[in-house]
Amino acid sequence: MESAHELISDLEKLSGPQLQHFVIELSDKARAEAQQSYSNEQQDQFLQKWYGREPGLAWIVFDKTYAKDRSAAAWARYGLQNLFKAPADLYINYGILAEDPEEAFDHLRYFLKTLIARANHPERFAAVRSLWESRNQGIKTAIREHLLKNAKPDIKPRVGQYFNQLSSLVEELFAQKQLITETDGVEEAALARERVDLSLPGVIRPVGSHHLIRQVFQEIEDIFVSIGFSVVEGPEIETPYYNFEALNIPEFHPVRDDMDTFYLELPPSSDKKAAPTPLLLRTHTSPMQIRTMEKQKPPVRVIVPGKVYRRDNPDATHSFAFHQIEGLAVDTDITFCDFTGTIEYFVKQFFGPSVKTRFRPSYFPFTEPSVEFDVSCPFCGGTGTAAAGGTCTKCKGAAWIELFGAGMVDPAVYGFVNYDAKKVSGFAFGIGIDRLAMLKYGIDDIQVFFQNDVRFLRQFP
Ligand code: FA5
């Protein structure tokens, strides 16, 4: 008999009918060897050589034909079946000839144990299982048809017992093996999943960046934090009290028309008689002036970044959702000079030292006096004329661009938060972030901030 090594190289060369022929020849060899193994010791050696661990020739044939491909295995199937069934056929024949087939069953048991012990991957397991229980060709059927049915009536019950014992043992071995094979499989699959192949190229994940609005928030926050302000945030859903009344905007004040806005549809309150407190999406960040002063005694120095909502029709400079930063400083000795100085500092930090600021009178119910801050147009250097000649398109020749509303806190507001209006003073401002970002970065349509087109976003890494 050739060595395992030669067997492997022979198998490697063959395919199709040649492979089939080769395996049939091998199965004949195994059959012949089985018949010539007379003693128990010889039988053991034979079984180990072909079906056990040393070297398990039948398993080599099996694995090699399966490893080639399924169709190769199909070609070899008949030969493989003979190869694996050879010892069982021999032991069944012994049993038929013997007075008592007990020894034949001992051999069968030993053979099947040897086989099942090596059935340690799914293909092998399935093959051994069908070798045992296949209805036409299986060992179980062969024992039933040849040993059990033909047994003499006086020993039939005993043969039946041997058969049952063998069957339950084999079933138990299969069950144990299946468990092990399945767990092995799970572990192998887990290992395969977790295996790190260091030779693979790395996965390059594109690093995202903050949205331009977030970046502008950050710039503004840094400037104010550097001069002693702290950052606080507040709710986007507000009560009319904080959004209007406490800011000195009573119910029928005409200013509310400008802020005609989004009210929430609320479920009826549990107390059927009382109407639920109305809620709305805040129209500005100013309610946080009230919430901050309610919580904190002067000195107060806060900025409040956040999202606000108004029922404005979308166009190049309007959106129904946009962003503001509120500022509030209240102390015992804050003057109009502190106010303008702070704003000028901020504007120069944000746009650069060459821009100039100016303020014009304006009106907000919660500041008195109120102003509108303008900045000299950063695009034309405050000349109103574009570098290439002609009118500057950004300021439309006005040389100034309107920036935001602000003012000294109206003493009426202090009444809502229990501050003594005679002792304290302060200023507040509300910057529209989207328009500020448009101005600084030369963006001519506010809608691009909300469309999330990566071609736009990538320009601001
Ligand atoms: C206010 O909202 C005041 N709360 C600001 C304020 C705070 C004044 C503190 C005084 C003291 P106004 O309605 O003007 O003010 O809005 C402020 C800024 O929000 C505007 O200058 C503008 O930049 C921006 N803005 C207003 N409506 C829209 C809109 N529909 N889309 C985009 N930005 C808007």
GROMACS .gro file of C-alpha atoms and ligand atoms in nm:
model
  495
    1MET     CA    1   0.000   0.000   0.000
    2GLU     CA    2   0.126   0.342  -0.087
    3SER     CA    3   0.203   0.598   0.187
    4ALA     CA    4  -0.040   0.873   0.283
    5HIS     CA    5   0.187   1.116   0.104
    6GLU     CA    6   0.172   0.924  -0.226
    7LEU     CA    7  -0.201   0.884  -0.185
    8ILE     CA    8  -0.243   1.258  -0.155
    9SER     CA    9  -0.032   1.334  -0.462
   10ASP     CA   10  -0.224   1.069  -0.664
   11LEU     CA   11  -0.555   1.219  -0.558
   12GLU     CA   12  -0.436   1.564  -0.652
   13LYS     CA   13  -0.377   1.457  -1.010
   14LEU     CA   14  -0.712   1.291  -1.070
   15SER     CA   15  -1.059   1.407  -1.154
   16GLY     CA   16  -1.389   1.282  -1.296
   17PRO     CA   17  -1.418   0.909  -1.384
   18GLN     CA   18  -1.047   0.853  -1.313
   19LEU     CA   19  -1.100   0.971  -0.960
   20GLN     CA   20  -1.399   0.742  -0.925
   21HIS     CA   21  -1.199   0.447  -1.050
   22PHE     CA   22  -0.912   0.524  -0.818
   23VAL     CA   23  -1.136   0.542  -0.511
   24ILE     CA   24  -1.312   0.215  -0.603
   25GLU     CA   25  -0.974   0.045  -0.627
   26LEU     CA   26  -0.881   0.182  -0.289
   27SER     CA   27  -1.202   0.058  -0.135
   28ASP     CA   28  -1.125  -0.290  -0.270
   29LYS     CA   29  -0.781  -0.269  -0.111
   30ALA     CA   30  -0.936  -0.172   0.221
   31ARG     CA   31  -1.184  -0.459   0.195
   32ALA     CA   32  -0.906  -0.707   0.124
   33GLU     CA   33  -0.697  -0.576   0.412
   34ALA     CA   34  -0.993  -0.599   0.645
   35GLN     CA   35  -1.042  -0.963   0.552
   36GLN     CA   36  -0.678  -1.041   0.615
   37SER     CA   37  -0.673  -0.887   0.962
   38TYR     CA   38  -0.745  -1.193   1.168
   39SER     CA   39  -0.655  -1.109   1.527
   40ASN     CA   40  -0.814  -0.831   1.728
   41GLU     CA   41  -0.481  -0.653   1.727
   42GLN     CA   42  -0.460  -0.668   1.348
   43GLN     CA   43  -0.816  -0.542   1.321
   44ASP     CA   44  -0.727  -0.251   1.545
   45GLN     CA   45  -0.424  -0.166   1.334
   46PHE     CA   46  -0.630  -0.189   1.018
   47LEU     CA   47  -0.902   0.039   1.156
   48GLN     CA   48  -0.651   0.297   1.279
   49LYS     CA   49  -0.468   0.293   0.946
   50TRP     CA   50  -0.779   0.353   0.736
   51TYR     CA   51  -1.039   0.518   0.960
   52GLY     CA   52  -0.859   0.629   1.276
   53ARG     CA   53  -0.570   0.858   1.343
   54GLU     CA   54  -0.282   0.672   1.185
   55PRO     CA   55  -0.298   0.815   0.924
   56GLY     CA   56  -0.670   0.771   0.847
   57LEU     CA   57  -0.632   0.693   0.475
   58ALA     CA   58  -1.006   0.684   0.414
   59TRP     CA   59  -1.035   1.030   0.569
   60ILE     CA   60  -0.754   1.161   0.351
   61VAL     CA   61  -0.942   1.039   0.043
   62PHE     CA   62  -1.264   1.186   0.173
   63ASP     CA   63  -1.119   1.526   0.258
   64LYS     CA   64  -0.920   1.552  -0.063
   65THR     CA   65  -1.212   1.470  -0.291
   66TYR     CA   66  -1.436   1.714  -0.102
   67ALA     CA   67  -1.170   1.980  -0.096
   68LYS     CA   68  -1.138   1.964  -0.474
   69ASP     CA   69  -1.497   2.051  -0.529
   70ARG     CA   70  -1.842   1.909  -0.476
   71SER     CA   71  -1.865   1.755  -0.821
   72ALA     CA   72  -1.537   1.569  -0.763
   73ALA     CA   73  -1.688   1.428  -0.445
   74ALA     CA   74  -1.997   1.325  -0.641
   75TRP     CA   75  -1.780   1.138  -0.889
   76ALA     CA   76  -1.609   0.951  -0.609
   77ARG     CA   77  -1.925   0.888  -0.410
   78TYR     CA   78  -1.971   0.522  -0.497
   79GLY     CA   79  -1.609   0.440  -0.420
   80LEU     CA   80  -1.617   0.644  -0.101
   81GLN     CA   81  -1.927   0.465   0.015
   82ASN     CA   82  -1.758   0.128  -0.040
   83LEU     CA   83  -1.443   0.247   0.128
   84PHE     CA   84  -1.626   0.353   0.441
   85LYS     CA   85  -1.862   0.058   0.449
   86ALA     CA   86  -1.600  -0.213   0.393
   87PRO     CA   87  -1.534  -0.306   0.760
   88ALA     CA   88  -1.906  -0.296   0.850
   89ASP     CA   89  -1.991  -0.534   0.564
   90LEU     CA   90  -1.720  -0.769   0.683
   91TYR     CA   91  -1.841  -0.767   1.046
   92ILE     CA   92  -2.201  -0.822   0.940
   93ASN     CA   93  -2.091  -1.125   0.738
   94TYR     CA   94  -1.908  -1.260   1.046
   95GLY     CA   95  -2.223  -1.215   1.244
   96ILE     CA   96  -2.434  -1.407   0.993
   97LEU     CA   97  -2.194  -1.701   1.007
   98ALA     CA   98  -2.151  -1.700   1.386
   99GLU     CA   99  -2.368  -1.889   1.633
  100ASP     CA  100  -2.398  -1.570   1.838
  101PRO     CA  101  -2.326  -1.236   1.665
  102GLU     CA  102  -2.211  -1.069   1.989
  103GLU     CA  103  -1.850  -1.045   1.870
  104ALA     CA  104  -1.965  -0.898   1.538
  105PHE     CA  105  -2.150  -0.627   1.729
  106ASP     CA  106  -1.833  -0.561   1.936
  107HIS     CA  107  -1.642  -0.503   1.613
  108LEU     CA  108  -1.917  -0.286   1.471
  109ARG     CA  109  -1.923  -0.078   1.788
  110TYR     CA  110  -1.548  -0.028   1.782
  111PHE     CA  111  -1.552   0.062   1.412
  112LEU     CA  112  -1.835   0.313   1.449
  113LYS     CA  113  -1.672   0.472   1.755
  114THR     CA  114  -1.349   0.512   1.557
  115LEU     CA  115  -1.535   0.671   1.265
  116ILE     CA  116  -1.747   0.909   1.473
  117ALA     CA  117  -1.442   1.018   1.672
  118ARG     CA  118  -1.290   1.153   1.352
  119ALA     CA  119  -1.608   1.309   1.212
  120ASN     CA  120  -1.501   1.647   1.336
  121HIS     CA  121  -1.614   1.880   1.066
  122PRO     CA  122  -1.960   1.921   0.916
  123GLU     CA  123  -1.892   1.733   0.589
  124ARG     CA  124  -1.736   1.436   0.766
  125PHE     CA  125  -2.013   1.435   1.023
  126ALA     CA  126  -2.286   1.434   0.759
  127ALA     CA  127  -2.112   1.153   0.567
  128VAL     CA  128  -2.077   0.930   0.874
  129ARG     CA  129  -2.432   0.999   0.975
  130SER     CA  130  -2.567   0.894   0.639
  131LEU     CA  131  -2.333   0.592   0.636
  132TRP     CA  132  -2.510   0.483   0.953
  133GLU     CA  133  -2.870   0.572   0.883
  134SER     CA  134  -2.917   0.590   0.505
  135ARG     CA  135  -3.227   0.383   0.434
  136ASN     CA  136  -3.089   0.191   0.134
  137GLN     CA  137  -2.717   0.175   0.186
  138GLY     CA  138  -2.674   0.250   0.556
  139ILE     CA  139  -2.509   0.021   0.811
  140LYS     CA  140  -2.817   0.032   1.032
  141THR     CA  141  -3.038  -0.107   0.752
  142ALA     CA  142  -2.776  -0.368   0.669
  143ILE     CA  143  -2.770  -0.490   1.031
  144ARG     CA  144  -3.148  -0.502   1.046
  145GLU     CA  145  -3.188  -0.681   0.712
  146HIS     CA  146  -2.902  -0.928   0.744
  147LEU     CA  147  -2.831  -0.984   1.110
  148LEU     CA  148  -3.163  -0.928   1.278
  149LYS     CA  149  -3.410  -1.068   1.024
  150ASN     CA  150  -3.204  -1.378   0.954
  151ALA     CA  151  -3.123  -1.457   1.316
  152LYS     CA  152  -3.246  -1.794   1.444
  153PRO     CA  153  -3.560  -1.756   1.655
  154ASP     CA  154  -3.383  -1.863   1.977
  155ILE     CA  155  -3.121  -1.587   1.962
  156LYS     CA  156  -3.335  -1.323   1.787
  157PRO     CA  157  -3.429  -1.139   2.109
  158ARG     CA  158  -3.060  -1.119   2.206
  159VAL     CA  159  -2.965  -0.991   1.860
  160GLY     CA  160  -3.241  -0.735   1.894
  161GLN     CA  161  -3.090  -0.627   2.224
  162TYR     CA  162  -2.739  -0.597   2.074
  163PHE     CA  163  -2.887  -0.395   1.791
  164ASN     CA  164  -3.075  -0.161   2.023
  165GLN     CA  165  -2.772  -0.110   2.244
  166LEU     CA  166  -2.555  -0.034   1.944
  167SER     CA  167  -2.816   0.205   1.802
  168SER     CA  168  -2.849   0.403   2.124
  169LEU     CA  169  -2.473   0.421   2.167
  170VAL     CA  170  -2.427   0.546   1.811
  171GLU     CA  171  -2.706   0.803   1.857
  172GLU     CA  172  -2.545   0.925   2.175
  173LEU     CA  173  -2.203   0.952   2.009
  174PHE     CA  174  -2.358   1.148   1.723
  175ALA     CA  175  -2.533   1.382   1.965
  176GLN     CA  176  -2.211   1.448   2.158
  177LYS     CA  177  -2.014   1.492   1.841
  178GLN     CA  178  -2.269   1.727   1.692
  179LEU     CA  179  -2.254   1.942   2.001
  180ILE     CA  180  -1.877   1.958   1.982
  181THR     CA  181  -1.875   2.017   1.607
  182GLU     CA  182  -2.134   2.291   1.641
  183THR     CA  183  -1.950   2.465   1.922
  184ASP     CA  184  -1.625   2.428   1.728
  185GLY     CA  185  -1.800   2.585   1.432
  186VAL     CA  186  -1.922   2.876   1.638
  187GLU     CA  187  -1.579   2.934   1.781
  188GLU     CA  188  -1.416   2.903   1.442
  189ALA     CA  189  -1.667   3.144   1.290
  190ALA     CA  190  -1.609   3.388   1.575
  191LEU     CA  191  -1.233   3.359   1.532
  192ALA     CA  192  -1.265   3.406   1.158
  193ARG     CA  193  -1.477   3.715   1.214
  194GLU     CA  194  -1.239   3.861   1.464
  195ARG     CA  195  -0.921   3.772   1.281
  196VAL     CA  196  -0.723   4.082   1.191
  197ASP     CA  197  -0.551   4.064   0.857
  198LEU     CA  198  -0.263   4.303   0.897
  199SER     CA  199  -0.177   4.281   0.529
  200LEU     CA  200  -0.504   4.445   0.421
  201PRO     CA  201  -0.493   4.814   0.336
  202GLY     CA  202  -0.648   5.031   0.608
  203VAL     CA  203  -1.002   5.159   0.585
  204ILE     CA  204  -0.987   5.530   0.517
  205ARG     CA  205  -1.283   5.690   0.683
  206PRO     CA  206  -1.339   6.045   0.565
  207VAL     CA  207  -1.314   6.272   0.865
  208GLY     CA  208  -1.616   6.497   0.887
  209SER     CA  209  -1.610   6.856   1.001
  210HIS     CA  210  -1.841   7.088   1.186
  211HIS     CA  211  -2.114   7.256   0.986
  212LEU     CA  212  -2.025   7.616   0.906
  213ILE     CA  213  -2.298   7.740   1.144
  214ARG     CA  214  -2.145   7.536   1.426
  215GLN     CA  215  -1.802   7.678   1.339
  216VAL     CA  216  -1.934   8.035   1.351
  217PHE     CA  217  -2.101   7.966   1.686
  218GLN     CA  218  -1.767   7.842   1.811
  219GLU     CA  219  -1.581   8.152   1.684
  220ILE     CA  220  -1.829   8.384   1.853
  221GLU     CA  221  -1.834   8.185   2.176
  222ASP     CA  222  -1.452   8.196   2.192
  223ILE     CA  223  -1.451   8.574   2.153
  224PHE     CA  224  -1.705   8.633   2.429
  225VAL     CA  225  -1.565   8.370   2.662
  226SER     CA  226  -1.227   8.546   2.634
  227ILE     CA  227  -1.383   8.860   2.787
  228GLY     CA  228  -1.560   8.690   3.075
  229PHE     CA  229  -1.893   8.572   2.933
  230SER     CA  230  -2.017   8.219   2.993
  231VAL     CA  231  -2.221   8.005   2.753
  232VAL     CA  232  -2.568   7.881   2.850
  233GLU     CA  233  -2.837   7.707   2.649
  234GLY     CA  234  -3.214   7.704   2.681
  235PRO     CA  235  -3.527   7.524   2.560
  236GLU     CA  236  -3.644   7.552   2.199
  237ILE     CA  237  -4.004   7.504   2.315
  238GLU     CA  238  -4.114   7.802   2.521
  239THR     CA  239  -4.417   7.943   2.697
  240PRO     CA  240  -4.557   8.276   2.570
  241TYR     CA  241  -4.460   8.419   2.908
  242TYR     CA  242  -4.087   8.377   2.850
  243ASN     CA  243  -4.099   8.434   2.474
  244PHE     CA  244  -4.313   8.752   2.500
  245GLU     CA  245  -4.467   8.877   2.825
  246ALA     CA  246  -4.163   8.877   3.050
  247LEU     CA  247  -3.978   9.053   2.769
  248ASN     CA  248  -4.224   9.336   2.795
  249ILE     CA  249  -4.426   9.222   2.492
  250PRO     CA  250  -4.785   9.202   2.618
  251GLU     CA  251  -5.049   9.004   2.434
  252PHE     CA  252  -5.167   9.264   2.182
  253HIS     CA  253  -4.831   9.430   2.121
  254PRO     CA  254  -4.782   9.482   1.744
  255VAL     CA  255  -4.432   9.329   1.765
  256ARG     CA  256  -4.598   8.992   1.799
  257ASP     CA  257  -4.718   9.026   1.441
  258ASP     CA  258  -4.358   9.000   1.322
  259MET     CA  259  -4.312   8.692   1.532
  260ASP     CA  260  -4.638   8.526   1.429
  261THR     CA  261  -4.519   8.180   1.489
  262PHE     CA  262  -4.544   7.805   1.551
  263TYR     CA  263  -4.768   7.700   1.838
  264LEU     CA  264  -4.776   7.337   1.944
  265GLU     CA  265  -5.095   7.138   1.929
  266LEU     CA  266  -5.129   7.003   2.280
  267PRO     CA  267  -5.341   6.721   2.423
  268PRO     CA  268  -5.616   6.843   2.660
  269SER     CA  269  -5.494   6.882   3.017
  270SER     CA  270  -5.602   6.624   3.276
  271ASP     CA  271  -5.802   6.896   3.450
  272LYS     CA  272  -6.068   6.930   3.175
  273LYS     CA  273  -6.176   7.278   3.286
  274ALA     CA  274  -5.833   7.441   3.260
  275ALA     CA  275  -5.695   7.501   2.913
  276PRO     CA  276  -5.341   7.361   2.870
  277THR     CA  277  -5.061   7.619   2.892
  278PRO     CA  278  -4.984   7.709   2.531
  279LEU     CA  279  -4.636   7.628   2.404
  280LEU     CA  280  -4.452   7.759   2.101
  281LEU     CA  281  -4.121   7.719   1.925
  282ARG     CA  282  -3.916   8.014   2.050
  283THR     CA  283  -3.891   8.299   1.801
  284HIS     CA  284  -3.566   8.435   1.943
  285THR     CA  285  -3.309   8.346   2.207
  286SER     CA  286  -3.418   8.641   2.424
  287PRO     CA  287  -3.637   8.426   2.660
  288MET     CA  288  -3.306   8.307   2.802
  289GLN     CA  289  -3.245   8.661   2.932
  290ILE     CA  290  -3.540   8.605   3.167
  291ARG     CA  291  -3.456   8.245   3.257
  292THR     CA  292  -3.096   8.343   3.337
  293MET     CA  293  -3.192   8.643   3.552
  294GLU     CA  294  -3.454   8.436   3.736
  295LYS     CA  295  -3.186   8.192   3.836
  296GLN     CA  296  -2.897   8.424   3.901
  297LYS     CA  297  -2.834   8.753   4.081
  298PRO     CA  298  -2.612   9.017   3.915
  299PRO     CA  299  -2.344   9.022   3.792
  300VAL     CA  300  -2.469   8.835   3.484
  301ARG     CA  301  -2.258   8.787   3.171
  302VAL     CA  302  -2.391   8.517   2.940
  303ILE     CA  303  -2.423   8.433   2.574
  304VAL     CA  304  -2.689   8.191   2.452
  305PRO     CA  305  -2.638   8.013   2.120
  306GLY     CA  306  -2.939   7.830   1.976
  307LYS     CA  307  -3.196   7.757   1.713
  308VAL     CA  308  -3.507   7.974   1.670
  309TYR     CA  309  -3.821   7.952   1.456
  310ARG     CA  310  -4.045   8.198   1.275
  311ARG     CA  311  -4.320   8.169   1.022
  312ASP     CA  312  -4.109   8.349   0.759
  313ASN     CA  313  -4.125   8.244   0.397
  314PRO     CA  314  -3.793   8.105   0.278
  315ASP     CA  315  -3.586   8.324   0.045
  316ALA     CA  316  -3.217   8.413   0.007
  317THR     CA  317  -3.201   8.577   0.353
  318HIS     CA  318  -3.494   8.418   0.538
  319SER     CA  319  -3.552   8.071   0.676
  320PHE     CA  320  -3.827   7.942   0.908
  321ALA     CA  321  -3.554   7.792   1.129
  322PHE     CA  322  -3.235   7.985   1.188
  323HIS     CA  323  -2.978   8.054   1.457
  324GLN     CA  324  -2.910   8.332   1.701
  325ILE     CA  325  -2.670   8.416   1.979
  326GLU     CA  326  -2.816   8.617   2.260
  327GLY     CA  327  -2.591   8.824   2.482
  328LEU     CA  328  -2.673   8.968   2.823
  329ALA     CA  329  -2.462   9.162   3.071
  330VAL     CA  330  -2.619   9.305   3.389
  331ASP     CA  331  -2.436   9.456   3.684
  332THR     CA  332  -2.452   9.757   3.913
  333ASP     CA  333  -2.247   9.991   3.697
  334ILE     CA  334  -2.279   9.894   3.331
  335THR     CA  335  -2.293  10.194   3.098
  336PHE     CA  336  -2.372  10.253   2.730
  337CYS     CA  337  -1.994  10.286   2.679
  338ASP     CA  338  -1.937   9.932   2.810
  339PHE     CA  339  -2.203   9.819   2.569
  340THR     CA  340  -2.060   9.982   2.254
  341GLY     CA  341  -1.704   9.893   2.357
  342THR     CA  342  -1.796   9.526   2.395
  343ILE     CA  343  -1.976   9.513   2.061
  344GLU     CA  344  -1.692   9.689   1.883
  345TYR     CA  345  -1.441   9.449   2.034
  346PHE     CA  346  -1.646   9.155   1.914
  347VAL     CA  347  -1.694   9.290   1.561
  348LYS     CA  348  -1.323   9.366   1.515
  349GLN     CA  349  -1.227   9.022   1.646
  350PHE     CA  350  -1.474   8.856   1.414
  351PHE     CA  351  -1.427   9.055   1.091
  352GLY     CA  352  -1.077   9.193   1.141
  353PRO     CA  353  -0.938   9.520   1.283
  354SER     CA  354  -1.003   9.731   0.972
  355VAL     CA  355  -1.386   9.723   0.994
  356LYS     CA  356  -1.570  10.010   1.153
  357THR     CA  357  -1.898   9.990   1.346
  358ARG     CA  358  -2.185  10.229   1.388
  359PHE     CA  359  -2.522  10.211   1.555
  360ARG     CA  360  -2.857  10.357   1.467
  361PRO     CA  361  -3.164  10.405   1.683
  362SER     CA  362  -3.409  10.119   1.669
  363TYR     CA  363  -3.684   9.966   1.875
  364PHE     CA  364  -3.725   9.649   2.082
  365PRO     CA  365  -3.977   9.630   2.367
  366PHE     CA  366  -3.717   9.482   2.604
  367THR     CA  367  -3.431   9.730   2.545
  368GLU     CA  368  -3.426  10.105   2.598
  369PRO     CA  369  -3.259  10.268   2.419
  370SER     CA  370  -3.246  10.015   2.136
  371VAL     CA  371  -3.000  10.018   1.851
  372GLU     CA  372  -2.922   9.841   1.529
  373PHE     CA  373  -2.551   9.772   1.480
  374ASP     CA  374  -2.397   9.815   1.136
  375VAL     CA  375  -2.052   9.717   1.019
  376SER     CA  376  -1.860   9.888   0.739
  377CYS     CA  377  -1.886   9.654   0.439
  378PRO     CA  378  -1.594   9.407   0.472
  379PHE     CA  379  -1.609   9.332   0.095
  380CYS     CA  380  -1.554   9.681  -0.044
  381GLY     CA  381  -1.366   9.819   0.257
  382GLY     CA  382  -1.659  10.045   0.341
  383THR     CA  383  -1.641  10.236   0.012
  384GLY     CA  384  -1.953  10.107  -0.156
  385THR     CA  385  -1.747  10.039  -0.472
  386ALA     CA  386  -1.633   9.690  -0.576
  387ALA     CA  387  -1.257   9.633  -0.628
  388ALA     CA  388  -1.319   9.570  -1.001
  389GLY     CA  389  -1.518   9.893  -1.027
  390GLY     CA  390  -1.892   9.944  -1.010
  391THR     CA  391  -2.124   9.918  -0.714
  392CYS     CA  392  -2.038   9.665  -0.441
  393THR     CA  393  -2.297   9.388  -0.472
  394LYS     CA  394  -2.277   9.293  -0.105
  395CYS     CA  395  -2.371   9.628   0.051
  396LYS     CA  396  -2.541   9.750  -0.267
  397GLY     CA  397  -2.329  10.063  -0.255
  398ALA     CA  398  -2.441  10.158   0.097
  399ALA     CA  399  -2.090  10.100   0.242
  400TRP     CA  400  -2.255   9.968   0.559
  401ILE     CA  401  -2.416   9.635   0.637
  402GLU     CA  402  -2.679   9.590   0.906
  403LEU     CA  403  -2.557   9.337   1.164
  404PHE     CA  404  -2.791   9.292   1.461
  405GLY     CA  405  -3.024   9.442   1.715
  406ALA     CA  406  -2.923   9.536   2.068
  407GLY     CA  407  -2.974   9.786   2.345
  408MET     CA  408  -2.966   9.864   2.715
  409VAL     CA  409  -3.200   9.630   2.908
  410ASP     CA  410  -3.537   9.804   2.956
  411PRO     CA  411  -3.596   9.861   3.333
  412ALA     CA  412  -3.945   9.709   3.287
  413VAL     CA  413  -3.782   9.371   3.226
  414TYR     CA  414  -3.607   9.380   3.567
  415GLY     CA  415  -3.954   9.390   3.724
  416PHE     CA  416  -4.025   9.040   3.590
  417VAL     CA  417  -3.715   8.891   3.750
  418ASN     CA  418  -3.710   9.073   4.083
  419TYR     CA  419  -3.403   9.282   4.008
  420ASP     CA  420  -3.397   9.635   4.151
  421ALA     CA  421  -3.411   9.855   3.839
  422LYS     CA  422  -3.269  10.147   4.037
  423LYS     CA  423  -2.952   9.953   4.126
  424VAL     CA  424  -2.874   9.749   3.818
  425SER     CA  425  -2.817   9.821   3.452
  426GLY     CA  426  -2.707   9.619   3.154
  427PHE     CA  427  -2.712   9.554   2.783
  428ALA     CA  428  -2.838   9.278   2.555
  429PHE     CA  429  -2.794   9.186   2.192
  430GLY     CA  430  -2.929   8.920   1.952
  431ILE     CA  431  -2.710   8.821   1.659
  432GLY     CA  432  -2.852   8.631   1.361
  433ILE     CA  433  -2.579   8.371   1.303
  434ASP     CA  434  -2.681   8.259   0.957
  435ARG     CA  435  -2.666   8.607   0.807
  436LEU     CA  436  -2.342   8.679   0.991
  437ALA     CA  437  -2.188   8.362   0.844
  438MET     CA  438  -2.316   8.459   0.498
  439LEU     CA  439  -2.152   8.796   0.534
  440LYS     CA  440  -1.818   8.667   0.653
  441TYR     CA  441  -1.789   8.376   0.410
  442GLY     CA  442  -1.946   8.538   0.103
  443ILE     CA  443  -2.252   8.309   0.085
  444ASP     CA  444  -2.544   8.455  -0.105
  445ASP     CA  445  -2.825   8.214  -0.017
  446ILE     CA  446  -2.920   8.118   0.339
  447GLN     CA  447  -3.088   7.798   0.215
  448VAL     CA  448  -2.754   7.627   0.150
  449PHE     CA  449  -2.706   7.595   0.526
  450PHE     CA  450  -3.002   7.361   0.545
  451GLN     CA  451  -2.967   7.161   0.224
  452ASN     CA  452  -2.666   6.964   0.349
  453ASP     CA  453  -2.511   6.942   0.006
  454VAL     CA  454  -2.164   6.803   0.073
  455ARG     CA  455  -2.019   7.005  -0.216
  456PHE     CA  456  -2.105   7.314  -0.013
  457LEU     CA  457  -2.012   7.172   0.327
  458ARG     CA  458  -1.671   7.048   0.204
  459GLN     CA  459  -1.568   7.407   0.131
  460PHE     CA  460  -1.558   7.471   0.507
  461PRO     CA  461  -1.350   7.188   0.651
  462FA5     C1  462  -3.460   8.970   1.771
  462FA5     O1  463  -3.485   8.853   1.750
  462FA5     C2  464  -3.424   9.020   1.906
  462FA5     N1  465  -3.453   8.921   2.004
  462FA5     C3  466  -3.279   9.059   1.910
  462FA5     C4  467  -3.240   9.138   2.031
  462FA5     C5  468  -3.187   9.071   2.140
  462FA5     C6  469  -3.257   9.277   2.037
  462FA5     C7  470  -3.151   9.140   2.255
  462FA5     C8  471  -3.222   9.345   2.150
  462FA5     C9  472  -3.170   9.281   2.257
  462FA5     P1  473  -3.473   9.041   1.518
  462FA5     O2  474  -3.613   9.000   1.498
  462FA5     O3  475  -3.428   9.164   1.450
  462FA5     O4  476  -3.440   9.057   1.675
  462FA5     O5  477  -3.376   8.921   1.479
  462FA5    C10  478  -3.240   8.923   1.506
  462FA5    C11  479  -3.160   8.870   1.389
  462FA5     O6  480  -3.208   8.743   1.351
  462FA5    C12  481  -3.173   8.955   1.261
  462FA5     O7  482  -3.080   9.060   1.263
  462FA5    C13  483  -3.138   8.854   1.154
  462FA5     O8  484  -2.998   8.844   1.141
  462FA5    C14  485  -3.190   8.728   1.211
  462FA5     N2  486  -3.317   8.685   1.148
  462FA5    C15  487  -3.441   8.728   1.175
  462FA5     N3  488  -3.534   8.662   1.101
  462FA5    C16  489  -3.467   8.573   1.026
  462FA5    C17  490  -3.503   8.473   0.929
  462FA5     N4  491  -3.630   8.447   0.897
  462FA5     N5  492  -3.407   8.400   0.872
  462FA5    C18  493  -3.278   8.420   0.905
  462FA5     N6  494  -3.235   8.511   0.997
  462FA5    C19  495  -3.328   8.587   1.055
   0.00000   0.00000   0.00000
